[in-house]
């Protein structure tokens, strides 16, 4: 917490000490007093009107209500693209990853294409997706799904490979069939190892969705950033960045909570208890 | 399956190996015969121990019987039916910890029954009964990480017995335990065996353990069986029987097989 306050203070000092402007009248380092008044208010430009608040395009004036609605509706659009892509990518990526170990045929089917797809640089594919799908919801969702999917694929293949074979042998001698082994042994045993891939996937999902919106979405948080760039509105870009930060933090904390519950069975790790590590070092 | 249950209602089976062999190709390219040519018959209810020095092919032989490895030659018959892959009829207790850490103790014990499609209430009841018999009734809701090594072995034993196998295979199950815990687990194992009488094939490198448990002791060396002796010592056996004349004679012969000739002659290894 103290760290955050320190960073915020540092930003404020920069806003006072550094007088650069991106375009005349738009400071490179807008202070908090600007961000939470003028900047916040200006986001109501992105409200199309409705719900009793007139949009700027219809001749309304800037209001906090309009700004709030603009943030909410943009966030909604972005989140929808993000989470639908995330879920789709996680499901397809994990299934394909499991397919590598399922049988010789599924391995032939998915292993090589998976490895090849994995190596394409994600952002270089943005124009391709744009040409294929235009500026549609499906296009952006699939782009996110692709970015997330390859990470889940790699993570799953690796996690399955690291499961001690004794658990699978044990399940087999107790009478478990292949489906039962995947359900009750492989899925729970690979989860701890998959955790880092999931975190990585969450990060990529945010990058991918904003990246997809850069290229001409009509709504969404990424679109606000692009629009702001044209006019040198550093303050708006920064504010949207902060909003994204808050969302990412919320997503991570929900995931952390869920994952702690799913790994309740695991031995307590040193990493969870810095005090233990400290004594180990001092010894 | 002719002898699924014998007249007394026990689930047991005859286990027969006919010229069983298994070889591996090493990474260098040369072929290693882990099991060269093993033939044997274990009668229903029999408790047989196999001893041998490490690297003699004991574990490979057990994996072949369990169906986890295919044979290179020969066949394995359970009541005359050839073995083809693992089956819950041949339960296996592993040397290393095999208890699933992501399932609570009771769910571990009930796992085999769940795989066979038994409804939850029924399988939990059976699993609970076996956990009680191995002395773990009080920790059925615990996670495996909260248990000691000896307790984990008890869970593994209860899990296998809950599945009521006809043949029970054990791969040096108690090798990692301290002496007292090991003796306690012998009692647990023998009590469960007396109650359900499956055919037992128990691998160990510990001569005393074999003498305390077995009806018959086989000795394996370099992929072959080199000795087969019936142990007539009365049951229940205590550590003292190792000092009886018959016990000493067996022990001397077995140690000689394991390569301790010199020490036996010099009297060092005498009990």
Coordinates of C-alpha atoms in Angstrom, one line a residue:
Chain A
X1 CA 0.0 0.0 0.0
X2 CA 2.8 2.4 1.0
X3 CA 4.4 1.5 -2.4
X4 CA 1.3 2.6 -4.3
X5 CA 1.1 5.8 -2.4
X6 CA 4.8 6.4 -3.1
X7 CA 4.3 5.8 -6.8
X8 CA 1.3 8.1 -6.9
X9 CA 3.3 10.8 -5.1
X10 CA 6.2 10.4 -7.5
X11 CA 3.8 10.9 -10.4
X12 CA 2.5 14.1 -8.8
X13 CA 6.0 15.4 -8.4
X14 CA 6.7 14.6 -12.0
X15 CA 3.6 16.5 -13.1
X16 CA 4.8 19.6 -11.3
X17 CA 8.5 19.3 -12.1
X18 CA 8.3 18.3 -15.8
X19 CA 6.5 20.9 -17.9
X20 CA 6.6 19.0 -21.2
X21 CA 3.4 19.0 -23.3
X22 CA 2.4 16.5 -26.0
X23 CA 0.4 19.2 -27.8
X24 CA 0.0 22.7 -26.5
X25 CA -2.3 22.6 -23.4
X26 CA -1.9 18.8 -22.9
X27 CA 0.8 18.0 -20.3
X28 CA 2.8 14.8 -20.7
X29 CA 2.5 14.1 -17.0
X30 CA -1.0 15.3 -15.9
X31 CA -1.4 15.6 -12.1
X32 CA -4.0 13.8 -10.1
X33 CA -6.0 17.1 -9.7
X34 CA -6.5 17.1 -13.5
X35 CA -7.0 13.4 -13.9
X36 CA -9.9 13.1 -11.5
X37 CA -11.7 16.2 -12.6
X38 CA -11.2 17.5 -16.2
X39 CA -9.9 14.1 -17.6
X40 CA -12.6 12.0 -16.0
X41 CA -15.3 14.5 -17.1
X42 CA -13.9 14.4 -20.7
X43 CA -14.5 10.7 -20.9
X44 CA -18.2 11.5 -21.3
X45 CA -17.3 12.3 -24.9
X46 CA -17.5 8.6 -25.4
X47 CA -21.0 8.2 -24.2
X48 CA -23.4 7.8 -27.1
X49 CA -26.4 9.0 -25.2
X50 CA -29.2 7.2 -23.4
X51 CA -30.3 6.3 -19.9
X52 CA -31.3 9.9 -19.3
X53 CA -27.9 11.3 -20.0
X54 CA -27.5 13.1 -23.3
X55 CA -24.4 12.3 -25.3
X56 CA -22.0 14.9 -26.5
X57 CA -22.9 14.1 -30.1
X58 CA -26.5 15.0 -29.4
X59 CA -25.4 18.4 -28.0
X60 CA -25.2 17.4 -24.4
X61 CA -22.5 18.8 -22.1
X62 CA -19.8 16.9 -20.2
X63 CA -21.0 15.4 -17.0
X64 CA -19.6 12.9 -14.4
X65 CA -22.7 10.7 -15.0
X66 CA -21.9 10.6 -18.7
X67 CA -18.2 9.8 -17.9
X68 CA -19.2 7.0 -15.6
X69 CA -21.6 5.6 -18.2
X70 CA -18.9 5.8 -20.9
X71 CA -16.4 4.0 -18.7
X72 CA -19.0 1.3 -17.8
X73 CA -20.1 0.7 -21.3
X74 CA -16.6 0.7 -22.7
X75 CA -15.5 -1.7 -20.0
X76 CA -18.5 -3.9 -20.7
X77 CA -17.6 -4.2 -24.4
X78 CA -13.9 -4.8 -23.6
X79 CA -14.6 -7.3 -20.9
X80 CA -17.1 -9.3 -23.1
X81 CA -14.4 -9.6 -25.8
X82 CA -11.8 -10.4 -23.2
X83 CA -13.6 -13.1 -21.2
X84 CA -15.3 -14.8 -24.1
X85 CA -11.9 -15.0 -25.8
X86 CA -10.3 -16.1 -22.5
X87 CA -12.8 -18.9 -21.9
X88 CA -12.7 -20.1 -25.5
X89 CA -8.9 -20.0 -25.7
X90 CA -8.5 -21.8 -22.3
X91 CA -10.9 -24.5 -23.3
X92 CA -9.5 -25.1 -26.8
X93 CA -5.9 -24.7 -25.7
X94 CA -6.2 -27.1 -22.7
X95 CA -8.1 -29.7 -24.7
X96 CA -5.5 -29.6 -27.4
X97 CA -2.8 -29.9 -24.8
X98 CA -4.5 -32.9 -23.3
X99 CA -4.9 -34.3 -26.8
X100 CA -1.1 -34.6 -27.0
X101 CA -1.1 -37.3 -24.4
X102 CA -4.6 -38.8 -25.0
X103 CA -3.7 -41.2 -27.9
X104 CA -1.3 -41.6 -30.7
X105 CA -3.8 -40.2 -33.2
X106 CA -4.8 -37.1 -31.2
X107 CA -1.1 -36.5 -30.7
X108 CA -0.4 -36.6 -34.4
X109 CA -3.4 -34.3 -35.0
X110 CA -2.5 -31.5 -32.5
X111 CA 1.1 -31.7 -31.5
X112 CA 2.8 -30.3 -34.6
X113 CA 0.1 -27.7 -35.5
X114 CA 0.1 -26.6 -31.8
X115 CA 3.9 -26.0 -31.8
X116 CA 3.7 -24.1 -35.1
X117 CA 0.8 -21.9 -34.0
X118 CA 2.6 -21.1 -30.8
X119 CA 5.6 -19.5 -32.6
X120 CA 3.6 -16.8 -34.5
X121 CA 4.1 -13.4 -32.9
X122 CA 0.7 -12.5 -31.6
X123 CA 0.6 -8.8 -32.4
X124 CA 1.8 -9.5 -36.0
X125 CA -1.4 -11.4 -36.5
X126 CA -3.6 -8.5 -35.7
X127 CA -3.9 -7.3 -39.4
X128 CA -4.6 -10.9 -40.5
X129 CA -7.5 -11.3 -38.1
X130 CA -8.8 -7.9 -39.2
X131 CA -8.8 -8.9 -42.8
X132 CA -10.5 -12.2 -42.0
X133 CA -13.1 -11.0 -39.6
X134 CA -13.4 -7.3 -40.1
X135 CA -14.1 -5.2 -37.0
X136 CA -16.5 -7.8 -35.6
X137 CA -17.0 -9.0 -32.0
X138 CA -16.1 -12.6 -33.2
X139 CA -12.8 -11.3 -34.7
X140 CA -11.7 -9.7 -31.5
X141 CA -12.8 -12.7 -29.4
X142 CA -11.0 -15.1 -31.6
X143 CA -7.9 -13.0 -31.5
X144 CA -7.9 -13.1 -27.7
X145 CA -8.7 -16.8 -27.8
X146 CA -5.7 -17.4 -30.1
X147 CA -3.3 -15.5 -27.8
X148 CA -4.6 -17.3 -24.7
X149 CA -5.0 -20.7 -26.4
X150 CA -1.4 -21.2 -27.4
X151 CA -0.3 -20.4 -23.9
X152 CA -2.7 -22.9 -22.4
X153 CA -1.6 -25.4 -25.0
X154 CA 2.0 -25.2 -24.1
X155 CA 1.3 -25.0 -20.4
X156 CA -0.9 -28.1 -20.5
X157 CA 1.5 -30.2 -22.5
X158 CA 4.3 -29.3 -20.0
X159 CA 2.1 -29.8 -16.9
X160 CA 0.9 -33.2 -18.1
X161 CA 4.5 -34.3 -18.8
X162 CA 5.5 -33.4 -15.2
X163 CA 2.9 -35.5 -13.5
X164 CA 4.6 -38.4 -11.6
X165 CA 3.7 -41.6 -13.5
X166 CA 3.1 -43.4 -10.2
X167 CA -0.2 -41.7 -9.8
X168 CA -1.4 -42.9 -13.2
X169 CA -0.1 -46.4 -12.6
X170 CA -1.9 -46.4 -9.2
X171 CA -5.2 -45.3 -10.9
X172 CA -4.8 -48.0 -13.5
X173 CA -4.3 -50.8 -11.1
X174 CA -7.3 -49.6 -9.1
X175 CA -9.5 -50.0 -12.2
X176 CA -9.6 -46.4 -13.6
X177 CA -10.3 -46.1 -17.3
X178 CA -8.7 -43.5 -19.5
X179 CA -11.5 -40.9 -19.1
X180 CA -11.5 -41.4 -15.3
X181 CA -7.7 -41.0 -15.2
X182 CA -7.9 -37.7 -17.0
X183 CA -10.8 -36.5 -14.8
X184 CA -9.5 -37.6 -11.4
X185 CA -5.8 -37.7 -11.8
X186 CA -4.4 -35.6 -14.7
X187 CA -6.6 -32.6 -14.3
X188 CA -6.1 -32.1 -10.5
X189 CA -2.4 -33.1 -10.7
X190 CA -1.5 -30.7 -13.5
X191 CA -3.3 -27.7 -12.0
X192 CA -0.5 -26.4 -9.8
X193 CA 1.9 -26.5 -12.7
X194 CA -0.7 -24.9 -15.0
X195 CA -1.2 -22.0 -12.6
X196 CA 1.7 -19.9 -14.0
X197 CA 0.4 -20.4 -17.5
X198 CA -3.0 -19.3 -16.5
X199 CA -1.5 -16.1 -15.0
X200 CA 0.4 -15.6 -18.1
X201 CA -2.7 -16.2 -20.2
X202 CA -4.6 -13.5 -18.2
X203 CA -1.9 -11.0 -18.9
X204 CA -1.9 -11.9 -22.6
X205 CA -5.7 -11.7 -22.8
X206 CA -5.6 -8.0 -21.6
X207 CA -2.8 -7.2 -24.1
X208 CA -4.6 -9.0 -26.9
X209 CA -8.0 -7.4 -26.3
X210 CA -6.5 -3.8 -26.2
X211 CA -4.4 -4.7 -29.2
X212 CA -7.4 -5.8 -31.1
X213 CA -9.3 -2.7 -30.2
X214 CA -6.4 -0.5 -31.4
X215 CA -7.1 -1.3 -34.9
X216 CA -10.4 0.3 -35.3
X217 CA -13.0 -0.9 -32.8
X218 CA -15.9 1.5 -32.4
X219 CA -16.2 1.0 -28.7
X220 CA -14.1 -0.3 -25.8
X221 CA -11.3 0.9 -23.6
X222 CA -8.6 0.3 -26.3
X223 CA -10.5 2.5 -28.7
X224 CA -10.4 5.4 -26.2
X225 CA -6.7 5.0 -26.0
X226 CA -6.3 5.1 -29.8
X227 CA -8.6 8.1 -30.1
X228 CA -6.7 9.9 -27.3
X229 CA -3.4 9.3 -29.1
X230 CA -4.6 11.1 -32.2
X231 CA -5.2 14.2 -30.1
X232 CA -2.3 13.9 -27.7
X233 CA -4.6 13.4 -24.7
X234 CA -2.0 11.9 -22.4
X235 CA -4.3 12.3 -19.5
X236 CA -7.1 10.2 -21.0
X237 CA -4.6 7.5 -22.0
X238 CA -3.3 7.4 -18.5
X239 CA -6.7 7.3 -16.9
X240 CA -7.8 4.4 -19.1
X241 CA -4.5 2.7 -18.3
X242 CA -5.3 3.1 -14.6
X243 CA -8.8 1.6 -15.2
X244 CA -7.2 -1.4 -17.0
X245 CA -4.8 -1.8 -14.0
X246 CA -7.7 -2.0 -11.6
X247 CA -9.5 -4.6 -13.7
X248 CA -6.4 -6.7 -14.1
X249 CA -5.8 -6.5 -10.3
X250 CA -9.4 -7.6 -9.7
X251 CA -9.1 -10.5 -12.2
X252 CA -5.8 -11.7 -10.6
X253 CA -7.2 -11.6 -7.1
X254 CA -10.3 -13.6 -8.1
X255 CA -8.0 -16.1 -9.7
X256 CA -5.7 -16.3 -6.7
X257 CA -8.7 -16.9 -4.5
X258 CA -10.0 -19.6 -6.7
X259 CA -6.7 -21.2 -7.2
X260 CA -6.0 -21.3 -3.4
X261 CA -9.2 -23.2 -3.0
X262 CA -8.2 -25.6 -5.8
X263 CA -4.8 -26.2 -4.3
X264 CA -5.9 -26.6 -0.8
X265 CA -4.4 -30.1 -0.8
X266 CA -0.9 -28.9 -1.6
X267 CA 1.8 -28.8 1.0
X268 CA 2.4 -25.2 2.1
X269 CA 5.0 -23.7 -0.1
X270 CA 7.9 -21.6 1.1
X271 CA 7.0 -18.9 -1.3
X272 CA 3.7 -18.3 0.5
X273 CA 5.6 -17.7 3.8
X274 CA 8.4 -15.2 3.3
X275 CA 9.2 -15.5 7.0
X276 CA 10.2 -19.1 6.6
X277 CA 12.5 -18.3 3.6
X278 CA 14.1 -15.5 5.6
X279 CA 15.0 -17.9 8.5
X280 CA 16.3 -20.4 6.0
X281 CA 18.6 -17.8 4.5
X282 CA 19.8 -16.5 7.9
X283 CA 20.8 -20.1 8.9
Chain B
X1 CA -13.2 -67.0 -14.1
X2 CA -13.6 -70.4 -12.5
X3 CA -12.4 -69.7 -9.0
X4 CA -13.7 -66.1 -8.5
X5 CA -14.6 -67.1 -5.0
X6 CA -13.7 -70.4 -3.4
X7 CA -16.0 -72.5 -1.2
X8 CA -15.4 -70.3 1.8
X9 CA -16.5 -67.2 -0.1
X10 CA -13.1 -65.5 -0.2
X11 CA -12.0 -63.7 -3.4
X12 CA -8.7 -65.3 -4.4
X13 CA -7.0 -66.7 -7.5
X14 CA -4.2 -68.9 -8.7
X15 CA -1.4 -66.9 -10.3
X16 CA 0.7 -68.7 -12.9
X17 CA 3.7 -67.5 -14.8
X18 CA 4.9 -69.4 -17.8
X19 CA 8.4 -68.6 -19.1
X20 CA 7.9 -64.9 -18.6
X21 CA 10.6 -62.6 -19.9
X22 CA 11.0 -58.9 -20.3
X23 CA 13.9 -57.0 -21.9
X24 CA 14.6 -53.3 -22.3
X25 CA 16.7 -51.4 -24.7
X26 CA 19.1 -49.1 -22.9
X27 CA 19.7 -45.6 -24.3
X28 CA 23.1 -46.9 -25.4
X29 CA 21.4 -49.5 -27.6
X30 CA 22.3 -52.7 -25.8
X31 CA 19.4 -54.9 -24.7
X32 CA 19.0 -55.7 -21.0
X33 CA 17.1 -58.8 -19.9
X34 CA 15.5 -57.6 -16.6
X35 CA 13.4 -60.7 -16.3
X36 CA 15.0 -63.6 -18.2
X37 CA 12.8 -66.7 -17.8
X38 CA 10.5 -67.0 -14.8
X39 CA 8.0 -69.7 -14.3
X40 CA 6.0 -70.2 -11.0
X41 CA 2.6 -71.0 -9.6
X42 CA 1.1 -69.2 -6.6
X43 CA -1.8 -71.2 -5.1
X44 CA -5.0 -69.4 -4.0
X45 CA -4.6 -67.8 -0.6
X46 CA -0.8 -68.3 -0.6
X47 CA 1.4 -65.6 0.9
X48 CA 4.6 -65.6 -1.2
X49 CA 7.6 -63.3 -0.7
X50 CA 10.2 -62.7 -3.4
X51 CA 13.6 -61.5 -2.3
X52 CA 16.6 -60.6 -4.3
X53 CA 19.4 -58.0 -4.5
X54 CA 18.5 -54.7 -6.0
X55 CA 18.6 -54.6 -9.8
X56 CA 17.7 -58.3 -10.1
X57 CA 14.4 -57.7 -11.9
X58 CA 12.0 -57.9 -8.9
X59 CA 10.1 -54.7 -9.7
X60 CA 9.9 -55.4 -13.4
X61 CA 8.4 -58.8 -12.6
X62 CA 5.8 -57.2 -10.4
X63 CA 4.9 -54.7 -13.1
X64 CA 4.5 -57.4 -15.6
X65 CA 2.1 -59.3 -13.2
X66 CA 0.2 -56.0 -12.5
X67 CA -0.1 -55.5 -16.3
X68 CA 1.6 -52.1 -16.3
X69 CA 4.3 -53.6 -18.6
X70 CA 3.7 -56.1 -21.4
X71 CA 5.9 -59.2 -21.4
X72 CA 8.5 -59.8 -24.1
X73 CA 7.9 -63.6 -23.9
X74 CA 5.7 -66.0 -22.0
X75 CA 2.4 -65.4 -20.4
X76 CA 0.9 -64.7 -17.0
X77 CA -2.3 -66.4 -16.1
X78 CA -4.8 -65.5 -13.3
X79 CA -7.1 -68.5 -12.8
X80 CA -6.1 -69.6 -16.3
X81 CA -7.0 -66.2 -17.9
X82 CA -4.1 -64.4 -19.6
X83 CA -3.2 -61.0 -18.1
X84 CA -3.6 -58.1 -20.6
X85 CA -3.2 -54.8 -18.9
X86 CA -3.9 -53.7 -15.3
X87 CA -7.0 -54.8 -13.5
X88 CA -8.6 -54.1 -10.1
X89 CA -8.4 -57.9 -9.5
X90 CA -4.7 -57.5 -9.1
X91 CA -4.2 -54.8 -6.5
X92 CA -0.7 -53.1 -6.2
X93 CA 0.9 -51.4 -3.2
X94 CA 3.8 -49.3 -4.6
X95 CA 7.2 -48.7 -3.0
X96 CA 6.9 -45.0 -3.3
X97 CA 3.9 -42.9 -2.1
X98 CA 1.1 -43.4 -4.5
X99 CA -1.7 -41.9 -2.5
X100 CA -3.3 -39.0 -4.5
X101 CA -2.4 -35.8 -2.6
X102 CA -5.4 -34.0 -4.1
X103 CA -8.0 -36.3 -2.5
X104 CA -8.9 -36.6 1.1
X105 CA -8.0 -39.8 2.8
X106 CA -11.5 -41.2 2.5
X107 CA -11.8 -40.4 -1.2
X108 CA -8.4 -42.1 -1.8
X109 CA -9.7 -45.2 0.0
X110 CA -12.9 -45.2 -2.0
X111 CA -11.2 -44.5 -5.3
X112 CA -11.1 -48.0 -6.7
X113 CA -14.8 -48.5 -5.8
X114 CA -15.7 -45.3 -7.5
X115 CA -13.9 -46.4 -10.7
X116 CA -16.1 -49.5 -10.7
X117 CA -19.2 -47.4 -10.5
X118 CA -20.3 -48.0 -6.9
X119 CA -22.7 -45.4 -5.6
X120 CA -21.2 -42.8 -3.2
X121 CA -22.9 -43.9 0.1
X122 CA -22.0 -47.5 -0.4
X123 CA -18.3 -46.9 -1.3
X124 CA -17.7 -44.4 1.5
X125 CA -19.1 -47.0 3.9
X126 CA -16.7 -49.7 2.7
X127 CA -13.7 -47.3 2.6
X128 CA -14.5 -46.1 6.1
X129 CA -14.6 -49.7 7.3
X130 CA -11.1 -50.4 5.8
X131 CA -9.7 -47.2 7.1
X132 CA -10.9 -48.2 10.6
X133 CA -9.1 -51.6 10.2
X134 CA -5.8 -50.0 9.4
X135 CA -6.3 -47.6 12.3
X136 CA -7.0 -44.4 10.4
X137 CA -10.7 -43.9 11.2
X138 CA -9.9 -40.6 12.9
X139 CA -8.2 -38.9 9.9
X140 CA -10.6 -39.8 7.1
X141 CA -11.2 -36.1 6.3
X142 CA -7.5 -35.2 6.3
X143 CA -5.4 -34.3 3.3
X144 CA -2.5 -36.8 2.6
X145 CA 0.1 -34.0 3.3
X146 CA -1.0 -34.0 6.9
X147 CA -0.1 -37.7 7.3
X148 CA 3.2 -39.4 8.2
X149 CA 4.9 -41.9 5.8
X150 CA 3.6 -44.8 7.8
X151 CA 0.1 -43.5 7.7
X152 CA 0.3 -43.0 4.0
X153 CA 1.2 -46.6 3.6
X154 CA -1.8 -47.5 5.7
X155 CA -4.0 -45.5 3.3
X156 CA -2.5 -47.3 0.3
X157 CA -3.1 -50.7 2.0
X158 CA -6.7 -49.8 2.9
X159 CA -7.3 -48.5 -0.7
X160 CA -6.2 -51.7 -2.2
X161 CA -8.1 -54.0 0.2
X162 CA -11.3 -51.9 -0.2
X163 CA -11.1 -52.9 -3.8
X164 CA -11.2 -56.6 -2.8
X165 CA -8.5 -57.9 -5.2
X166 CA -8.0 -61.6 -5.8
X167 CA -4.3 -61.1 -6.1
X168 CA -2.4 -58.6 -4.0
X169 CA 1.0 -57.4 -5.3
X170 CA 3.3 -55.4 -3.0
X171 CA 6.6 -53.8 -4.2
X172 CA 8.9 -53.3 -1.2
X173 CA 6.0 -51.4 0.4
X174 CA 7.5 -50.8 3.8
X175 CA 11.2 -50.3 2.8
X176 CA 11.2 -46.6 3.6
X177 CA 9.7 -47.0 7.1
X178 CA 11.4 -47.3 10.5
X179 CA 11.6 -50.7 12.2
X180 CA 8.7 -50.3 14.6
X181 CA 6.4 -48.8 12.0
X182 CA 7.3 -51.6 9.7
X183 CA 6.4 -54.3 12.3
X184 CA 3.1 -52.5 13.0
X185 CA 2.3 -52.5 9.3
X186 CA 3.1 -56.2 9.1
X187 CA 0.4 -56.8 11.6
X188 CA -2.1 -54.6 9.7
X189 CA -1.3 -56.4 6.5
X190 CA -1.5 -59.9 8.0
X191 CA -4.8 -59.1 9.8
X192 CA -6.4 -57.9 6.5
X193 CA -5.0 -60.9 4.7
X194 CA -6.5 -63.2 7.2
X195 CA -9.9 -61.6 6.9
X196 CA -10.1 -61.8 3.1
X197 CA -7.3 -64.3 2.1
X198 CA -6.2 -63.0 -1.4
X199 CA -3.2 -64.5 -3.0
X200 CA -0.2 -62.3 -2.0
X201 CA 3.0 -61.7 -3.9
X202 CA 5.2 -59.5 -1.7
X203 CA 8.6 -58.2 -2.9
X204 CA 11.3 -57.3 -0.4
X205 CA 15.0 -57.2 0.0
X206 CA 14.6 -57.7 3.8
X207 CA 15.1 -61.3 4.8
X208 CA 13.6 -60.9 8.2
X209 CA 10.5 -59.3 6.7
X210 CA 10.1 -62.3 4.3
X211 CA 10.5 -64.8 7.2
X212 CA 7.9 -63.0 9.3
X213 CA 5.3 -62.9 6.6
X214 CA 5.6 -65.6 4.0
X215 CA 4.3 -69.1 3.5
X216 CA 6.9 -69.4 0.8
X217 CA 10.0 -67.5 -0.2
X218 CA 11.3 -67.2 -3.7
X219 CA 14.7 -65.8 -4.5
X220 CA 15.5 -64.0 -7.7
X221 CA 18.9 -63.2 -9.1
X222 CA 19.8 -61.7 -12.5
X223 CA 16.3 -62.3 -13.9
X224 CA 16.0 -65.9 -12.8
X225 CA 14.3 -67.6 -9.8
X226 CA 17.1 -69.4 -8.0
X227 CA 15.4 -70.7 -4.9
X228 CA 11.9 -71.7 -3.7
X229 CA 11.5 -72.6 -0.1
X230 CA 8.4 -73.3 1.9
X231 CA 8.4 -71.7 5.4
X232 CA 6.8 -73.9 7.9
X233 CA 7.1 -71.6 10.9
X234 CA 3.9 -71.4 12.9
X235 CA 1.7 -68.3 12.8
X236 CA 1.3 -65.8 14.4
X237 CA 5.0 -65.1 14.1
X238 CA 6.9 -62.8 16.3
X239 CA 10.4 -61.5 15.9
X240 CA 11.6 -64.4 18.2
X241 CA 10.9 -67.0 15.5
X242 CA 13.9 -65.6 13.6
X243 CA 16.0 -67.2 16.4
X244 CA 14.4 -70.7 16.1
X245 CA 16.6 -73.3 14.4
X246 CA 14.4 -73.4 11.3
X247 CA 14.4 -69.6 11.1
X248 CA 18.1 -69.4 11.4
X249 CA 18.6 -72.1 8.7
X250 CA 16.4 -70.2 6.2
X251 CA 18.0 -66.9 7.0
X252 CA 21.5 -68.3 6.4
X253 CA 20.5 -69.8 3.1
X254 CA 18.7 -66.6 2.0
X255 CA 21.6 -64.4 3.0
X256 CA 24.0 -66.6 1.0
X257 CA 21.8 -66.1 -2.0
X258 CA 22.0 -62.3 -1.5
X259 CA 25.8 -62.5 -1.6
X260 CA 26.7 -62.6 2.0
X261 CA 28.4 -66.0 1.9
X262 CA 31.6 -64.6 3.5
X263 CA 29.8 -62.9 6.3
X264 CA 27.7 -65.9 7.1
X265 CA 30.7 -68.1 7.3
X266 CA 32.4 -65.7 9.6
X267 CA 29.3 -65.6 11.8
X268 CA 28.8 -61.9 11.5
X269 CA 25.3 -62.1 10.1
X270 CA 24.1 -64.7 12.5
X271 CA 21.1 -63.5 14.5

